[in-house]
Coordinates of C-alpha atoms in Angstrom, one line a residue:
X1 CA -152.3 -2.9 73.4
X2 CA -154.4 -5.9 75.0
X3 CA -157.5 -4.8 76.9
X4 CA -156.2 -7.3 79.8
X5 CA -153.1 -5.3 80.4
X6 CA -154.5 -1.6 80.7
X7 CA -155.1 -0.7 84.1
X8 CA -156.3 2.8 85.6
X9 CA -156.7 1.2 88.9
X10 CA -160.5 1.4 88.6
X11 CA -163.1 -0.4 86.9
X12 CA -163.2 -0.9 82.9
X13 CA -163.6 2.9 81.6
X14 CA -165.1 1.6 78.3
X15 CA -165.0 -0.4 75.4
X16 CA -163.0 1.8 73.1
X17 CA -159.6 3.5 74.2
X18 CA -158.4 6.5 72.2
X19 CA -154.6 7.4 72.4
X20 CA -154.1 11.2 72.4
X21 CA -151.5 13.0 71.3
X22 CA -150.5 16.3 72.3
X23 CA -152.1 18.1 69.2
X24 CA -155.7 16.6 70.4
X25 CA -155.5 19.9 73.1
X26 CA -155.7 21.9 69.5
X27 CA -158.2 20.2 68.2
X28 CA -162.0 22.3 67.7
X29 CA -163.8 19.1 68.1
X30 CA -165.5 18.1 71.1
X31 CA -165.0 15.2 72.8
X32 CA -168.2 13.1 73.8
X33 CA -169.4 14.1 77.1
X34 CA -169.2 10.9 78.6
X35 CA -165.6 10.3 77.6
X36 CA -163.3 10.3 80.6
X37 CA -159.7 11.8 79.4
X38 CA -156.7 10.9 81.4
X39 CA -153.4 12.1 81.5
X40 CA -150.3 11.6 83.4
X41 CA -149.1 14.7 85.6
X42 CA -145.7 13.4 86.1
X43 CA -144.9 14.2 82.3
X44 CA -142.9 17.5 82.7
X45 CA -144.1 20.5 80.4
X46 CA -141.9 21.0 77.3
X47 CA -142.7 24.2 76.7
X48 CA -139.9 25.4 79.1
X49 CA -137.2 24.4 76.9
X50 CA -138.4 26.5 73.9
X51 CA -137.7 30.4 73.3
X52 CA -139.1 32.0 70.8
X53 CA -138.7 35.3 68.7
X54 CA -142.0 36.2 67.8
X55 CA -142.9 38.0 64.2
X56 CA -146.4 39.8 64.9
X57 CA -148.3 38.8 61.8
X58 CA -150.5 36.8 59.8
X59 CA -148.8 33.5 58.9
X60 CA -150.0 33.4 55.3
X61 CA -148.5 32.7 52.1
X62 CA -149.3 36.4 50.9
X63 CA -147.1 37.5 53.9
X64 CA -144.0 35.5 54.0
X65 CA -141.9 37.8 52.2
X66 CA -142.0 40.5 54.8
X67 CA -141.9 38.1 57.6
X68 CA -138.7 36.7 55.8
X69 CA -137.0 39.8 55.6
X70 CA -137.8 40.2 59.4
X71 CA -136.7 36.8 60.6
X72 CA -133.6 37.8 58.7
X73 CA -132.9 41.0 60.6
X74 CA -133.7 39.1 63.5
X75 CA -131.3 36.3 62.8
X76 CA -128.3 39.1 62.1
X77 CA -129.1 41.9 64.6
X78 CA -130.3 40.2 67.7
X79 CA -129.1 36.2 67.5
X80 CA -125.6 37.2 66.2
X81 CA -123.1 34.7 67.4
X82 CA -125.1 32.3 69.1
X83 CA -124.1 28.9 69.3
X84 CA -126.1 26.8 66.9
X85 CA -124.3 24.2 64.9
X86 CA -127.7 23.0 63.6
X87 CA -130.5 25.1 62.1
X88 CA -134.4 23.8 60.7
X89 CA -135.6 26.2 58.3
X90 CA -139.2 25.3 57.6
X91 CA -140.9 26.8 54.3
X92 CA -143.6 26.4 51.7
X93 CA -142.9 24.3 49.0
X94 CA -140.9 25.5 46.1
X95 CA -143.0 27.3 43.4
X96 CA -140.3 27.7 40.8
X97 CA -140.6 30.4 38.5
X98 CA -144.1 31.1 39.4
X99 CA -143.2 31.5 43.1
X100 CA -140.6 32.7 45.6
X101 CA -137.7 30.0 45.2
X102 CA -137.9 28.1 48.5
X103 CA -140.1 30.3 50.2
X104 CA -137.0 32.5 51.4
X105 CA -135.2 29.6 52.5
X106 CA -132.2 30.7 50.6
X107 CA -132.3 34.1 52.2
X108 CA -132.9 32.8 55.5
X109 CA -129.8 30.1 55.6
X110 CA -127.4 33.1 54.4
X111 CA -128.6 34.8 57.5
X112 CA -128.1 31.9 59.7
X113 CA -124.3 31.3 58.0
X114 CA -123.5 35.5 58.6
X115 CA -124.6 34.6 62.1
X116 CA -123.9 31.2 63.5
X117 CA -120.8 30.7 60.6
X118 CA -120.3 29.1 57.6
X119 CA -120.0 25.6 59.1
X120 CA -123.6 25.8 60.8
X121 CA -126.0 22.6 59.5
X122 CA -128.8 23.4 58.0
X123 CA -131.9 21.2 57.2
X124 CA -134.4 22.7 55.3
X125 CA -138.0 21.0 55.0
X126 CA -141.1 22.1 52.9
X127 CA -144.3 21.5 53.9
X128 CA -145.4 17.9 53.1
X129 CA -142.2 16.4 54.6
X130 CA -142.1 18.0 57.8
X131 CA -144.7 16.0 59.9
X132 CA -143.0 12.9 61.1
X133 CA -139.6 13.9 60.0
X134 CA -136.7 13.2 62.2
X135 CA -134.1 15.0 59.8
X136 CA -134.0 18.0 62.4
X137 CA -133.7 16.4 65.6
X138 CA -130.3 17.5 66.4
X139 CA -131.5 21.3 65.6
X140 CA -131.7 23.9 68.3
X141 CA -132.7 27.1 66.2
X142 CA -135.5 26.9 63.9
X143 CA -137.1 29.5 61.4
X144 CA -140.8 29.2 60.8
X145 CA -141.2 32.4 59.0
X146 CA -141.2 31.3 55.6
X147 CA -144.2 28.7 56.4
X148 CA -147.4 29.5 55.8
X149 CA -150.1 28.2 58.6
X150 CA -152.9 28.5 56.7
X151 CA -154.6 25.9 54.2
X152 CA -157.6 27.5 52.3
X153 CA -160.7 29.1 53.1
X154 CA -162.5 26.0 51.5
X155 CA -160.9 24.1 54.7
X156 CA -161.9 26.2 57.3
X157 CA -165.5 27.0 55.9
X158 CA -166.2 23.3 55.9
X159 CA -164.5 22.7 59.2
X160 CA -166.6 25.2 60.5
X161 CA -170.0 24.0 58.8
X162 CA -169.4 20.5 60.3
X163 CA -168.8 22.0 63.9
X164 CA -171.7 24.3 63.3
X165 CA -173.8 21.9 61.5
X166 CA -175.4 24.4 59.3
X167 CA -174.6 26.1 55.9
X168 CA -172.6 29.4 55.8
X169 CA -173.8 31.8 53.5
X170 CA -170.5 32.4 51.1
X171 CA -171.4 36.0 51.0
X172 CA -171.0 37.9 53.1
X173 CA -169.4 36.1 56.0
X174 CA -166.7 34.8 53.9
X175 CA -166.3 36.7 50.9
X176 CA -167.4 40.4 50.4
X177 CA -170.0 41.1 47.7
X178 CA -166.9 42.4 45.4
X179 CA -165.6 38.9 46.0
X180 CA -162.8 39.7 48.1
X181 CA -162.4 37.8 51.3
X182 CA -164.1 39.3 54.2
X183 CA -161.2 39.2 56.6
X184 CA -161.4 42.9 58.4
X185 CA -157.7 43.5 60.2
X186 CA -156.5 40.0 58.5
X187 CA -159.2 38.2 59.9
X188 CA -162.3 36.1 59.4
X189 CA -165.2 37.7 60.1
X190 CA -167.0 34.7 61.6
X191 CA -165.7 33.9 65.2
X192 CA -166.0 30.1 64.7
X193 CA -163.6 30.3 61.5
X194 CA -161.2 32.3 63.2
X195 CA -161.3 29.6 65.7
X196 CA -160.6 26.9 63.0
X197 CA -157.9 28.9 61.3
X198 CA -156.3 29.4 64.8
X199 CA -156.0 26.0 66.1
X200 CA -155.4 24.3 63.1
X201 CA -152.2 27.0 62.3
X202 CA -151.4 26.6 66.0
X203 CA -150.8 23.0 65.6
X204 CA -148.8 23.3 62.6
X205 CA -146.9 25.6 64.1
X206 CA -146.2 23.2 66.9
X207 CA -145.8 20.1 65.2
X208 CA -143.1 21.8 63.0
X209 CA -141.6 23.1 66.2
X210 CA -141.3 19.6 67.7
X211 CA -139.1 18.4 64.6
X212 CA -136.4 19.7 66.4
X213 CA -134.1 19.0 69.5
X214 CA -136.7 19.6 72.1
X215 CA -138.1 16.0 71.2
X216 CA -134.6 15.1 72.8
X217 CA -135.2 17.0 75.5
X218 CA -132.8 19.8 74.4
X219 CA -133.3 23.6 74.4
X220 CA -134.6 25.0 71.2
X221 CA -134.4 28.8 70.2
X222 CA -137.1 29.7 67.4
X223 CA -138.6 32.1 65.4
X224 CA -142.4 32.3 64.8
X225 CA -145.1 34.3 63.1
X226 CA -148.5 34.9 64.9
X227 CA -151.2 37.3 64.6
X228 CA -152.5 38.3 68.2
X229 CA -152.1 37.7 71.9
X230 CA -155.1 35.3 71.8
X231 CA -152.8 32.7 69.7
X232 CA -150.0 33.5 72.4
X233 CA -152.4 32.6 74.8
X234 CA -153.9 29.2 73.3
X235 CA -150.1 27.9 72.9
X236 CA -149.3 28.4 76.9
X237 CA -152.5 26.9 78.0
X238 CA -152.4 23.9 75.6
X239 CA -149.2 22.6 74.1
X240 CA -146.5 24.7 75.1
X241 CA -146.8 25.8 78.7
X242 CA -144.2 28.0 80.0
X243 CA -142.7 28.8 76.7
X244 CA -140.3 32.0 76.9
X245 CA -139.8 35.1 74.2
X246 CA -137.1 36.9 73.5
X247 CA -139.5 39.8 71.8
X248 CA -142.4 40.0 69.7
X249 CA -141.6 42.1 66.5
X250 CA -143.8 44.1 64.4
X251 CA -142.3 44.7 61.0
X252 CA -141.7 48.3 60.4
X253 CA -140.2 50.8 58.1
X254 CA -136.9 50.7 60.0
X255 CA -136.8 47.0 59.9
X256 CA -138.9 46.1 63.1
X257 CA -140.2 47.6 66.2
X258 CA -141.6 46.0 69.7
X259 CA -145.2 45.4 69.9
X260 CA -146.1 46.1 73.0
X261 CA -149.4 44.6 73.5
X262 CA -148.0 41.2 72.6
X263 CA -145.2 41.2 74.6
X264 CA -147.1 42.6 77.7
X265 CA -149.5 39.2 77.2
X266 CA -146.4 37.2 77.1
X267 CA -144.9 39.0 80.5
X268 CA -148.2 38.6 82.3
X269 CA -148.6 35.0 81.3
X270 CA -145.6 34.1 82.8
X271 CA -145.4 35.5 86.0
X272 CA -145.7 33.7 89.3
X273 CA -149.2 32.3 90.6
X274 CA -150.7 34.6 93.0
X275 CA -148.6 37.9 91.7
X276 CA -150.8 41.2 91.6
X277 CA -151.1 43.9 89.1
X278 CA -153.1 47.3 89.0
X279 CA -155.9 47.0 86.6
X280 CA -154.6 50.2 85.1
X281 CA -151.4 48.9 84.6
X282 CA -152.5 45.8 83.0
X283 CA -154.1 47.8 80.4
X284 CA -150.8 49.5 79.7
X285 CA -148.6 46.7 79.5
X286 CA -151.5 45.5 77.0
X287 CA -150.6 48.5 75.1
X288 CA -153.9 50.3 76.0
X289 CA -153.6 54.2 76.6
X290 CA -155.5 57.0 78.4
X291 CA -156.6 57.1 81.6
X292 CA -159.3 55.1 81.8
X293 CA -157.6 52.6 79.7
X294 CA -158.5 49.8 81.9
X295 CA -162.3 50.7 82.3
X296 CA -163.0 51.4 78.4
X297 CA -161.1 48.1 77.5
X298 CA -161.9 45.7 80.8
X299 CA -164.2 43.0 78.2
X300 CA -161.3 42.9 75.4
X301 CA -158.6 42.6 78.0
X302 CA -160.3 39.8 80.3
X303 CA -161.4 38.0 76.8
X304 CA -157.5 37.2 76.5
X305 CA -156.4 37.2 80.0
X306 CA -159.3 35.5 81.8
X307 CA -157.7 32.1 81.9
X308 CA -154.6 33.4 83.8
X309 CA -156.2 36.3 86.2
X310 CA -158.8 36.4 88.9
X311 CA -160.0 39.6 90.8
X312 CA -157.1 40.4 93.5
X313 CA -157.2 41.5 97.2
X314 CA -159.5 44.8 96.1
X315 CA -161.4 45.9 93.1
X316 CA -158.2 47.5 91.9
X317 CA -156.1 44.5 91.6
X318 CA -155.7 41.4 89.5
X319 CA -154.0 38.1 90.6
X320 CA -152.5 35.5 88.5
X321 CA -154.3 32.3 89.2
X322 CA -152.4 29.4 90.6
X323 CA -153.5 27.3 87.5
X324 CA -155.0 28.7 84.1
X325 CA -158.8 27.9 83.7
X326 CA -160.5 27.6 80.3
X327 CA -160.3 25.8 77.0
X328 CA -158.6 26.4 73.5
X329 CA -161.7 28.7 72.5
X330 CA -161.0 32.3 71.2

């Protein structure tokens, strides 16, 4: 692009121009403080074209068999007879005899044909072939249950060291003294590592979903795996504002059940600006129990809801903001 052709209606804004793609919103690295960022408000958000079946879980390869099984039940029991002529299945690479072949692709494909018909076109892409591909551009349904969104501990740790500009002691911050990964509740112990994992994983999720018909202004239904409400909040605030969910499913002994806390979070993100709720009702919507559910969990609740809600007309109420605020930080 010639500099003489770049005009923002003002004086020159700098010597270098960076063209940022949508994934830049999910970058953990801060922009220079003196760098102005311009965006086009006339571009409609594409998140409204996406509806998701969310599986509550950690999108790591070690968990994908359970996620694939849940996805197959969702396809067979909830998506039965939906009209999808082309389906996109994204999985990890085929590890042959040493791993699950196609990371569950065959099981998902069987469920798809059971529900959508034997003539359904299936586009299966493995990690390494997904980004930049246009092969799934006609697909109106996408299943990401067999795709791990985690890279390696080394990658996450290295990025954390770069961001903090300090060495991170491997023990006990990353690994326990016994050598096992130190991830209580499935989450990294260090906040910065949780942030980096979440942002990189959500970038992978977004880039994969956008291989489908949504890139051609089509509506797409998908199945994704995310561990908690914070990830859904980041998706809404960055690259997928306005996305809809059918439900948030938690794997159980009987197949799956609704995850009330994450389902409640999606509902609250989607309400109209200005709408008010009793704080105690908000706590209940997010799965907290007891007569003092709000008081006992206020900090935890507002950590997630803060970008979307502010104090209401009285001290008992919360009001949906006209526009959400904040950054991608967890």
